[in-house]
XYZ file of C-alpha atoms in Angstrom:
604
model
C 136.237 80.717 120.264
C 135.641 77.203 121.545
C 136.832 75.011 124.427
C 139.705 73.121 122.883
C 142.862 71.572 124.173
C 146.305 72.823 123.218
C 148.705 70.492 121.441
C 152.309 71.223 122.291
C 154.063 67.866 122.118
C 153.776 67.059 118.405
C 156.033 68.262 115.628
C 155.086 68.959 112.040
C 156.628 69.918 108.745
C 154.803 72.572 106.758
C 153.173 71.672 103.485
C 155.175 73.227 100.693
C 152.329 73.800 98.284
C 149.725 75.568 100.400
C 148.527 78.885 98.991
C 149.111 81.923 101.175
C 145.839 83.277 102.547
C 144.686 86.593 101.113
C 143.653 89.415 103.419
C 139.936 90.030 103.758
C 138.727 93.623 103.669
C 134.994 93.074 103.946
C 133.365 91.570 106.999
C 129.929 90.019 107.220
C 126.787 92.014 107.810
C 126.279 93.518 111.245
C 124.318 91.004 113.254
C 121.721 90.595 115.907
C 120.546 88.360 118.697
C 117.523 86.928 116.962
C 119.037 85.187 113.968
C 118.708 87.966 111.464
C 116.272 90.795 112.168
C 118.976 93.459 112.132
C 118.557 94.689 115.712
C 121.183 94.583 118.411
C 124.604 93.001 118.415
C 125.446 89.593 116.994
C 128.175 87.069 117.731
C 127.380 85.163 114.549
C 130.498 84.071 112.706
C 131.572 86.261 109.793
C 134.207 86.291 107.072
C 136.933 87.251 109.555
C 136.299 83.909 111.220
C 136.278 82.197 107.846
C 139.695 83.710 107.072
C 141.172 81.768 109.999
C 140.312 78.567 108.135
C 142.452 79.518 105.131
C 145.704 78.669 106.863
C 147.971 76.194 105.072
C 147.685 72.579 106.158
C 150.803 71.097 107.739
C 152.085 67.572 107.123
C 152.935 65.668 110.287
C 155.952 63.462 110.887
C 156.142 60.206 112.837
C 156.047 61.968 116.212
C 152.855 63.825 115.294
C 151.343 60.543 114.084
C 152.092 58.497 117.197
C 149.266 57.786 119.623
C 147.610 57.973 121.950
C 145.797 61.208 121.171
C 146.358 63.956 123.701
C 143.870 63.760 126.543
C 140.948 66.165 126.593
C 140.941 68.209 129.808
C 138.341 66.900 132.249
C 137.513 63.840 130.201
C 135.852 60.804 131.771
C 135.045 57.329 130.523
C 131.723 55.547 130.202
C 128.128 55.986 129.111
C 126.413 56.355 125.756
C 125.990 59.512 123.702
C 122.638 59.928 121.970
C 122.899 61.178 118.391
C 119.990 63.023 116.791
C 119.558 62.782 113.025
C 116.567 63.447 110.786
C 117.401 60.781 108.207
C 119.711 57.853 107.661
C 123.344 57.990 106.609
C 123.948 58.284 102.869
C 126.547 55.506 102.949
C 128.548 53.388 105.399
C 130.920 51.959 102.795
C 133.879 54.381 102.905
C 134.436 54.111 99.160
C 130.987 55.634 98.654
C 131.345 58.410 101.236
C 131.403 61.914 99.818
C 128.580 63.539 101.771
C 129.145 65.244 105.099
C 126.934 63.125 107.378
C 128.713 59.898 106.462
C 132.055 61.703 106.557
C 131.372 62.725 110.143
C 130.341 59.173 111.002
C 133.412 57.669 109.348
C 135.789 58.930 112.029
C 134.063 56.702 114.572
C 134.517 53.396 112.755
C 136.847 53.868 109.777
C 140.562 54.612 109.462
C 142.687 55.530 106.447
C 146.365 55.911 105.664
C 146.193 59.515 106.928
C 143.840 61.722 108.925
C 143.395 65.350 109.943
C 144.471 66.485 113.400
C 143.215 69.842 114.689
C 144.803 72.134 117.308
C 143.178 74.655 119.659
C 143.196 77.339 116.934
C 141.529 75.084 114.403
C 144.769 74.623 112.454
C 144.955 71.342 110.570
C 147.819 68.874 110.354
C 147.725 65.744 108.238
C 149.096 62.863 110.306
C 149.585 59.200 109.664
C 146.489 57.245 110.690
C 147.300 53.612 110.021
C 150.499 54.893 108.350
C 153.522 55.914 110.390
C 153.466 59.484 109.075
C 151.736 61.677 106.490
C 153.816 60.147 103.716
C 157.316 60.364 102.247
C 157.595 61.880 98.788
C 160.386 61.379 96.277
C 161.024 61.837 92.562
C 159.940 65.456 92.786
C 156.620 64.562 94.398
C 155.658 61.913 91.822
C 156.249 59.025 94.223
C 154.748 58.698 97.697
C 155.670 55.922 100.132
C 153.697 54.857 103.202
C 154.755 52.468 105.935
C 152.024 50.888 108.060
C 151.992 51.018 111.840
C 152.163 47.854 113.915
C 149.076 46.363 115.564
C 146.463 47.716 113.159
C 143.534 45.273 113.094
C 139.897 45.226 112.101
C 137.180 44.565 114.664
C 137.511 40.788 114.162
C 141.217 40.898 114.944
C 142.456 40.500 111.366
C 145.791 42.300 110.811
C 145.701 45.072 108.199
C 148.432 44.813 105.586
C 149.477 46.637 102.447
C 147.292 44.209 100.489
C 144.247 45.740 102.192
C 145.375 49.222 101.210
C 145.852 48.093 97.603
C 142.416 46.476 97.666
C 140.871 49.683 99.039
C 142.240 51.751 96.156
C 141.554 49.184 93.436
C 137.943 48.504 94.418
C 137.214 52.161 93.657
C 137.924 51.426 89.984
C 134.991 49.002 89.870
C 131.339 49.832 89.244
C 130.640 48.745 92.818
C 131.777 52.248 93.812
C 129.895 55.123 92.224
C 129.463 57.827 94.859
C 132.855 58.599 96.402
C 135.833 60.867 95.642
C 137.908 60.235 92.526
C 141.120 62.155 93.211
C 143.504 59.264 93.799
C 142.112 57.031 91.044
C 142.265 59.801 88.437
C 145.729 60.876 89.579
C 146.958 57.304 89.183
C 145.173 56.370 85.958
C 143.595 59.465 84.387
C 140.008 60.695 84.335
C 138.886 57.527 82.524
C 140.510 55.476 85.292
C 137.806 52.788 85.285
C 139.189 51.504 81.976
C 142.476 50.710 83.719
C 140.816 48.131 85.999
C 137.138 47.730 84.987
C 136.360 44.996 87.506
C 138.501 46.425 90.269
C 140.372 43.680 92.129
C 137.403 41.295 92.125
C 138.593 39.059 89.252
C 142.173 38.756 90.419
C 143.660 41.594 88.376
C 145.630 44.501 89.855
C 147.137 47.810 88.879
C 150.742 47.411 87.725
C 153.522 48.004 90.240
C 154.504 51.021 88.175
C 151.266 52.637 89.410
C 150.584 51.095 92.832
C 153.204 48.992 94.517
C 153.170 46.868 97.680
C 156.716 45.460 98.004
C 155.991 43.996 101.444
C 153.175 43.710 103.986
C 153.996 47.072 105.559
C 154.762 49.240 102.515
C 152.561 50.987 99.963
C 154.017 53.078 97.118
C 151.991 55.376 94.850
C 153.518 56.302 91.481
C 152.118 59.315 89.624
C 152.952 60.802 86.234
C 153.255 64.281 87.754
C 153.815 65.708 91.248
C 150.855 65.192 93.597
C 151.701 67.261 96.673
C 148.109 67.058 97.974
C 148.047 63.255 98.241
C 148.255 63.170 102.072
C 145.170 65.397 102.240
C 143.263 63.348 99.688
C 144.026 60.121 101.548
C 142.669 61.699 104.745
C 139.196 61.812 103.189
C 136.676 59.264 104.468
C 136.314 57.983 100.911
C 139.778 56.426 101.094
C 139.379 54.679 104.444
C 140.476 51.057 104.518
C 138.224 48.202 103.401
C 139.881 44.912 104.464
C 140.055 42.553 101.499
C 138.653 39.524 103.293
C 135.695 41.532 104.670
C 134.660 43.162 101.389
C 131.121 42.209 100.376
C 130.993 44.510 97.355
C 127.566 46.179 97.059
C 126.520 44.766 100.428
C 129.426 46.402 102.228
C 127.225 49.476 102.734
C 125.066 47.403 105.084
C 127.737 46.036 107.426
C 131.223 47.532 107.054
C 134.219 46.364 109.029
C 135.608 48.675 111.697
C 139.182 49.811 112.263
C 138.247 52.803 114.428
C 137.412 53.056 118.144
C 133.806 51.936 117.631
C 131.975 49.239 115.684
C 128.373 48.681 114.640
C 126.506 46.389 117.022
C 123.012 46.927 115.646
C 121.732 48.727 112.555
C 118.114 49.286 111.574
C 118.275 51.237 108.302
C 116.186 54.387 108.388
C 115.608 54.078 112.125
C 118.579 53.581 114.408
C 122.120 52.384 114.910
C 124.089 51.373 117.979
C 127.864 51.662 118.148
C 129.918 49.989 120.848
C 133.632 49.925 121.608
C 135.886 48.140 119.151
C 138.188 46.210 121.478
C 140.673 45.611 118.627
C 141.390 49.351 118.293
C 144.713 50.260 119.889
C 144.870 53.884 121.117
C 148.659 53.763 120.907
C 148.307 53.690 117.124
C 145.925 56.662 116.930
C 146.924 60.308 117.496
C 143.485 61.722 116.644
C 140.649 59.714 118.185
C 139.509 58.817 121.684
C 137.297 56.071 123.077
C 135.859 57.839 126.104
C 132.230 56.759 125.857
C 131.009 53.174 125.724
C 129.179 53.888 122.505
C 126.676 55.914 120.530
C 122.935 55.501 120.041
C 121.915 56.999 116.686
C 118.293 57.919 116.081
C 117.618 58.831 112.443
C 113.939 59.763 112.734
C 114.152 62.998 114.768
C 113.483 66.057 112.657
C 115.403 69.294 113.044
C 112.649 71.052 114.981
C 112.323 68.173 117.464
C 116.091 67.965 117.914
C 116.244 71.645 118.774
C 113.240 71.516 121.086
C 114.620 68.557 123.042
C 118.077 70.067 123.378
C 116.743 73.448 124.496
C 114.708 71.677 127.197
C 117.762 69.614 128.169
C 115.818 66.974 130.070
C 116.417 63.252 130.546
C 118.215 61.539 127.675
C 118.639 64.856 125.853
C 121.315 65.833 128.381
C 123.513 63.154 126.798
C 122.595 64.086 123.224
C 124.152 65.954 120.298
C 123.105 67.210 116.907
C 125.238 65.264 114.464
C 125.125 67.173 111.177
C 121.853 69.064 111.534
C 121.756 72.658 112.739
C 119.548 74.566 115.142
C 116.031 74.844 113.717
C 115.786 78.322 112.115
C 112.295 78.805 113.577
C 113.743 78.329 117.080
C 116.970 80.248 116.480
C 115.899 83.343 118.407
C 114.974 81.197 121.407
C 118.418 79.572 121.419
C 120.319 82.829 120.939
C 118.356 84.705 123.605
C 118.551 81.917 126.201
C 121.985 82.067 127.924
C 121.723 78.477 129.158
C 120.946 77.127 125.700
C 123.377 79.402 123.870
C 126.160 78.216 126.167
C 125.554 74.742 124.767
C 126.143 75.633 121.115
C 129.108 75.315 118.804
C 129.454 77.771 115.936
C 131.658 78.125 112.898
C 131.918 79.240 109.303
C 131.402 76.221 107.091
C 133.269 75.440 103.888
C 130.048 75.058 101.900
C 128.529 77.267 99.214
C 124.843 76.694 98.524
C 124.125 77.039 94.838
C 121.202 76.512 92.504
C 122.605 74.028 89.994
C 121.328 74.121 86.424
C 121.116 70.931 84.400
C 122.880 72.231 81.281
C 121.510 69.342 79.218
C 118.056 70.828 79.740
C 118.587 74.547 80.427
C 120.833 75.351 77.464
C 120.181 79.101 77.126
C 122.545 81.162 79.287
C 120.107 84.089 79.295
C 117.565 81.852 81.014
C 120.127 80.725 83.585
C 121.173 84.329 84.192
C 117.533 85.390 84.562
C 116.941 82.738 87.213
C 120.142 83.791 88.992
C 119.037 87.438 89.111
C 115.566 86.422 90.324
C 116.718 84.425 93.339
C 116.153 86.278 96.639
C 119.415 85.190 98.244
C 118.719 86.958 101.524
C 115.427 85.092 101.907
C 117.335 81.839 101.486
C 119.735 82.908 104.235
C 116.845 83.849 106.526
C 115.226 80.449 105.973
C 118.405 78.758 107.149
C 118.934 80.655 110.377
C 119.655 84.236 109.356
C 123.127 85.475 110.226
C 123.790 82.346 112.211
C 123.041 80.264 109.116
C 124.908 82.019 106.337
C 125.773 85.078 104.240
C 124.775 86.056 100.710
C 127.227 84.619 98.156
C 128.751 86.499 95.253
C 130.621 83.552 93.772
C 131.088 79.803 94.009
C 134.235 79.783 96.181
C 133.770 80.051 99.941
C 135.433 82.582 102.284
C 137.271 79.633 103.866
C 139.455 79.302 100.756
C 142.783 81.094 100.308
C 142.635 84.209 98.108
C 138.889 84.607 98.578
C 137.713 87.862 97.001
C 134.936 89.385 99.163
C 134.145 91.993 96.488
C 133.465 89.471 93.748
C 129.771 89.837 92.934
C 129.000 89.656 89.188
C 125.244 89.320 89.722
C 125.056 92.236 92.161
C 123.756 90.148 95.036
C 125.506 92.156 97.730
C 123.687 95.288 96.521
C 120.420 93.512 95.681
C 120.275 90.576 98.107
C 116.573 90.059 97.427
C 117.122 89.703 93.699
C 116.300 91.748 90.612
C 113.040 90.350 89.104
C 112.758 93.109 86.481
C 116.197 92.343 85.069
C 115.276 88.673 85.095
C 112.080 89.330 83.127
C 113.969 91.396 80.560
C 116.442 88.565 79.981
C 113.626 86.045 79.591
C 111.947 88.320 77.053
C 115.209 88.491 75.081
C 115.409 84.710 75.214
C 111.826 84.357 73.958
C 110.647 82.391 76.987
C 106.866 82.146 77.160
C 104.827 82.891 80.284
C 103.972 79.647 82.044
C 107.021 77.711 80.830
C 107.495 74.688 83.086
C 110.650 74.029 85.103
C 111.265 70.910 87.183
C 112.922 71.643 90.532
C 114.229 68.754 92.653
C 114.624 69.251 96.386
C 115.575 67.274 99.463
C 112.792 66.363 101.897
C 114.384 68.176 104.830
C 113.172 71.357 106.540
C 115.923 73.295 104.769
C 115.117 71.713 101.413
C 111.408 72.358 101.803
C 111.951 75.984 102.823
C 114.276 76.498 99.855
C 111.714 74.959 97.524
C 108.973 77.376 98.621
C 111.256 80.395 98.091
C 112.555 79.225 94.703
C 109.100 78.283 93.454
C 107.659 81.655 94.462
C 110.563 83.679 93.021
C 110.438 81.909 89.679
C 106.652 82.140 89.505
C 106.990 85.924 89.770
C 109.057 86.003 86.584
C 106.676 83.713 84.703
C 107.769 80.117 85.280
C 105.514 77.233 86.289
C 107.748 75.325 88.703
C 107.100 71.628 89.177
C 108.604 70.705 92.553
C 109.846 67.113 92.930
C 110.717 65.821 96.395
C 113.644 63.426 96.862
C 114.549 61.533 100.027
C 117.477 63.183 101.775
C 119.579 60.025 101.966
C 119.550 59.532 98.178
C 119.317 63.166 97.022
C 122.857 63.546 95.686
C 122.737 60.093 94.149
C 119.571 61.055 92.231
C 120.714 64.472 90.992
C 124.106 62.947 90.242
C 122.620 60.817 87.469
C 123.421 62.103 83.979
C 119.922 61.445 82.701
C 118.125 62.875 85.711
C 114.757 64.482 84.781
C 115.327 67.766 86.633
C 116.082 71.278 85.373
C 117.195 72.724 88.726
C 118.372 71.480 92.104
C 119.951 73.105 95.124
C 123.345 71.657 95.979
C 125.926 72.505 98.601
C 129.621 71.975 97.936
C 132.600 72.494 100.192
C 136.332 72.232 99.703
C 137.936 68.898 100.509
C 140.975 70.816 101.784
C 141.981 74.513 101.576
C 142.583 74.674 97.835
C 140.314 75.869 95.022
C 141.304 72.734 93.097
C 139.026 70.701 95.376
C 136.019 72.758 94.336
C 136.572 73.627 90.685
C 137.962 70.240 89.625
C 135.307 67.843 90.987
C 132.325 70.123 90.290
C 133.172 71.917 87.040
C 135.662 69.749 85.147
C 134.018 68.560 81.925
C 136.134 65.423 81.897
C 134.333 64.349 85.067
C 130.819 64.358 83.626
C 129.537 60.910 84.542
C 126.925 59.085 86.568
C 127.734 59.485 90.232
C 130.212 62.303 89.642
C 129.985 65.677 91.389
C 129.654 67.686 88.171
C 125.949 68.180 88.871
C 125.420 70.750 86.108
C 127.217 68.661 83.442
C 129.376 71.640 82.489
C 131.955 70.721 79.850
C 133.776 73.830 78.686
C 137.050 73.448 76.812
C 138.538 76.627 78.261
C 137.646 75.718 81.839
C 138.970 72.207 81.324
C 142.287 73.581 80.079
C 142.568 76.070 82.935
C 142.074 73.203 85.377
C 144.810 71.144 83.723
C 147.137 74.147 83.758
C 146.494 75.059 87.398
C 147.126 71.512 88.568
C 150.684 71.665 87.225
C 151.577 75.161 88.477
C 153.295 76.447 91.592
C 150.851 77.799 94.229
C 151.036 81.533 93.454
C 150.646 81.031 89.728
C 147.965 78.373 90.223
C 145.929 80.777 92.351
C 145.674 83.162 89.403
C 144.613 80.354 87.087
C 141.952 79.126 89.501
C 140.619 82.681 89.683
C 140.390 82.830 85.876
C 138.540 79.524 85.834
C 136.170 80.699 88.566
C 135.368 83.927 86.723
C 134.708 82.124 83.454
C 132.473 79.574 85.159
C 130.370 82.182 86.980
C 130.247 84.961 84.395
C 130.487 83.302 80.993
C 128.799 79.944 81.568
C 126.801 80.131 84.812
C 126.199 76.429 85.493
C 125.128 77.198 89.061
C 123.764 80.347 90.690
C 125.661 81.303 93.875
C 123.161 81.575 96.732
C 124.859 81.739 100.134
C 127.955 80.879 102.120
C 127.022 78.485 104.893
C 127.561 78.785 108.647
C 126.956 76.273 111.381
C 125.340 76.421 114.807
C 124.564 73.198 116.683
C 123.195 72.320 120.116
C 124.322 69.652 122.552
C 123.142 68.456 125.971
C 124.458 69.738 129.290
C 126.173 66.424 130.145
C 128.274 66.450 126.966
C 131.938 67.305 127.524
C 134.680 68.131 125.034
C 132.327 69.847 122.577
C 134.028 72.100 120.056
C 133.596 73.195 116.457
C 135.776 71.390 113.930
C 137.153 73.373 110.995
C 137.838 70.075 109.250
C 134.311 68.635 109.406
C 132.309 71.889 109.797
C 130.385 70.181 112.609
C 130.846 69.273 116.254
C 134.200 67.511 116.611
C 133.213 63.882 117.052
C 136.702 62.850 118.226
C 136.791 64.589 121.618
C 133.378 63.978 123.181
C 132.744 62.443 126.583
C 130.029 62.460 129.262
C 130.644 64.671 132.287
C 128.605 62.277 134.424
C 128.818 58.824 132.776
C-alpha cells in the first residue's frame, strides 16, 4: 500500500484491553479515476482499508523502546524540506495541542513519556519515548510507573528529570492551558480536576504523592482510583509532551517552546514562516521512532491548497523538495493528479480517523425536530464531492469512523446511504411540525479554508431550500476550534471534524459528548449534557472490552438517534502530494498524514 520499512528486531507485548475488530461487510462505493464522477475504476481507499486500522495497539518493552530508530531503506542525510501550509499552526505549546496540524508538527520538536511506532503494515506499538518502555502497571492497572532514559536533554543541554514530567502534568491544571487533551488530568483528579490544583505548579503547590509521585530524578508514578489501561496511549499524545520546568514561560510558551526532539525552532514569523534546524542535543540512541536525516525544515504558512497542488504537480525547482503537511490535494485539481501517472506516483493515501459532522449548539438550537430537519436536509454526497470525491471521503451514517473496532457499516438512522443528497421534503415537514417560520435566521460559523468555504456554500444553499436564512460567519483557521469551543459562542451551527485519539470509541464519545466536560476550551462543541449518555460513559470506562463495546454502541445510538447534537456528514480520507526528491514518504495510520518521521531528500 505504501513504501515502508519492515521492523523485525523489536519485541512487544500486546495490549490486554484492545477491542477485537469487527468484520466489515460493506465496502465503499465503486470508484473512478477522476475523484468521483462514477466512471471507470478507482484505487481510492475504502472501508476495507479502514478496517486494517482497527487492529489492537501493542505496548512495547524496553527493547522496542531503545534507539536508534531502524534506518529507512535508501535514506541520505542533508538538505532542507520545504513544507507547504495554508495557515499557521494552532499551537506550539504541547499542552495546548489537540488539533492535527500541531500534532503532526510536535513529532519534530517535542517528546513525551511514550510515543507511537508504526510498522510496514501500519500497525501501532506504544514505545517509551523519554521513558525506558511503555510503562509498568501494578495494583490491577491503577498504578503506572515510568523510568526515564539516560541522556535526555532539551535543546539548551538541560537534563530532563522526573520534576519536568511532574511539571508538564501539573501545568495542565492551570488556566494557562485551555486547548489540549484532558484524559490524564481527569483520570488523576476527576472531571473538575482544575479545582485540585487551580494555579498548576506556578505558586509552588503540587499534586499529592498519592496522585503523582516522583521518588527520584528518574522515576514517575501515576496513581489512579481505577484501572487506566489506556494510559500509555494517552501519554503518547502531543498534548502530554514534556515542557521543561525552567523553560516554561506560561502563556508565552506558545511563541518559543523548548525542543527535546530532533529539530528546534531557529526562526519563527507567526502567520508567515518557520525554520527548523537540527537539535544537536537530541541523542538518536534514545529514540526508536524519529530520524534526523535532513538539516531542517522550511515552513511556509501562506500557500493555499490550490497553489500547493499546482506547484507539486509541476514539480519544478524548490517544489521537488516539498511536501503537503496536513492539507490535501485540491479537489478542483484531483482529476489532474489521479490521471497523471507521474503526479499520482507522488501521492500518499489513507483512510483517516475523522468524521466530519455539523455540530449544533444545543444552547441555541434546543428543538430536536429542528436539528433532525437540518440533518435530513444536508446533501452529504455534495460535501464529499467538494472535498475530493471518493479520494476525499464517504457518506457517514453515524459519528464513529470505520477505523474504530466494531464499526457498523449498516448503521444509518437518517437514511443517508439511500438518500446521500438529503431529503428536503422530510426536513420541511419536521420544521412545519416544530412551527419554524420561513426566513428564520441561523448563524453558521466556518473556517476560512477552501474546504470550509466550500462547505459553507453547500450548507447555506441546502438550508435556504428548506426556509432558513443562514448568516455565514468566517473564522480564521488557526483559531477556529478555539472560537467554537467557547461556551458562549454566538453560533448556531459549525462544521467540526473529530477523530479517535487511539482505536477505542472512548476517545470519541467521552471528549465530545460527555456532559461533565462542557466547558470553555473543551471538545464538547455541541454542549450535550444527557444524564443517560453520561452514565453509559461512566459504565463503559469500567468494563472489560467486550462488554464496554456494547455500552459504547448504546451511547452512540442514543446520541445520534435520541439527541442528535451533531449531524454525521462524511468519513474522511486523505490524499497528499510530495515532490520528486522526497524519499521515505508513506501514509501514517497514527497521524492520518504523511509520516513526518521517515522523510529524507534523495539528492540532498
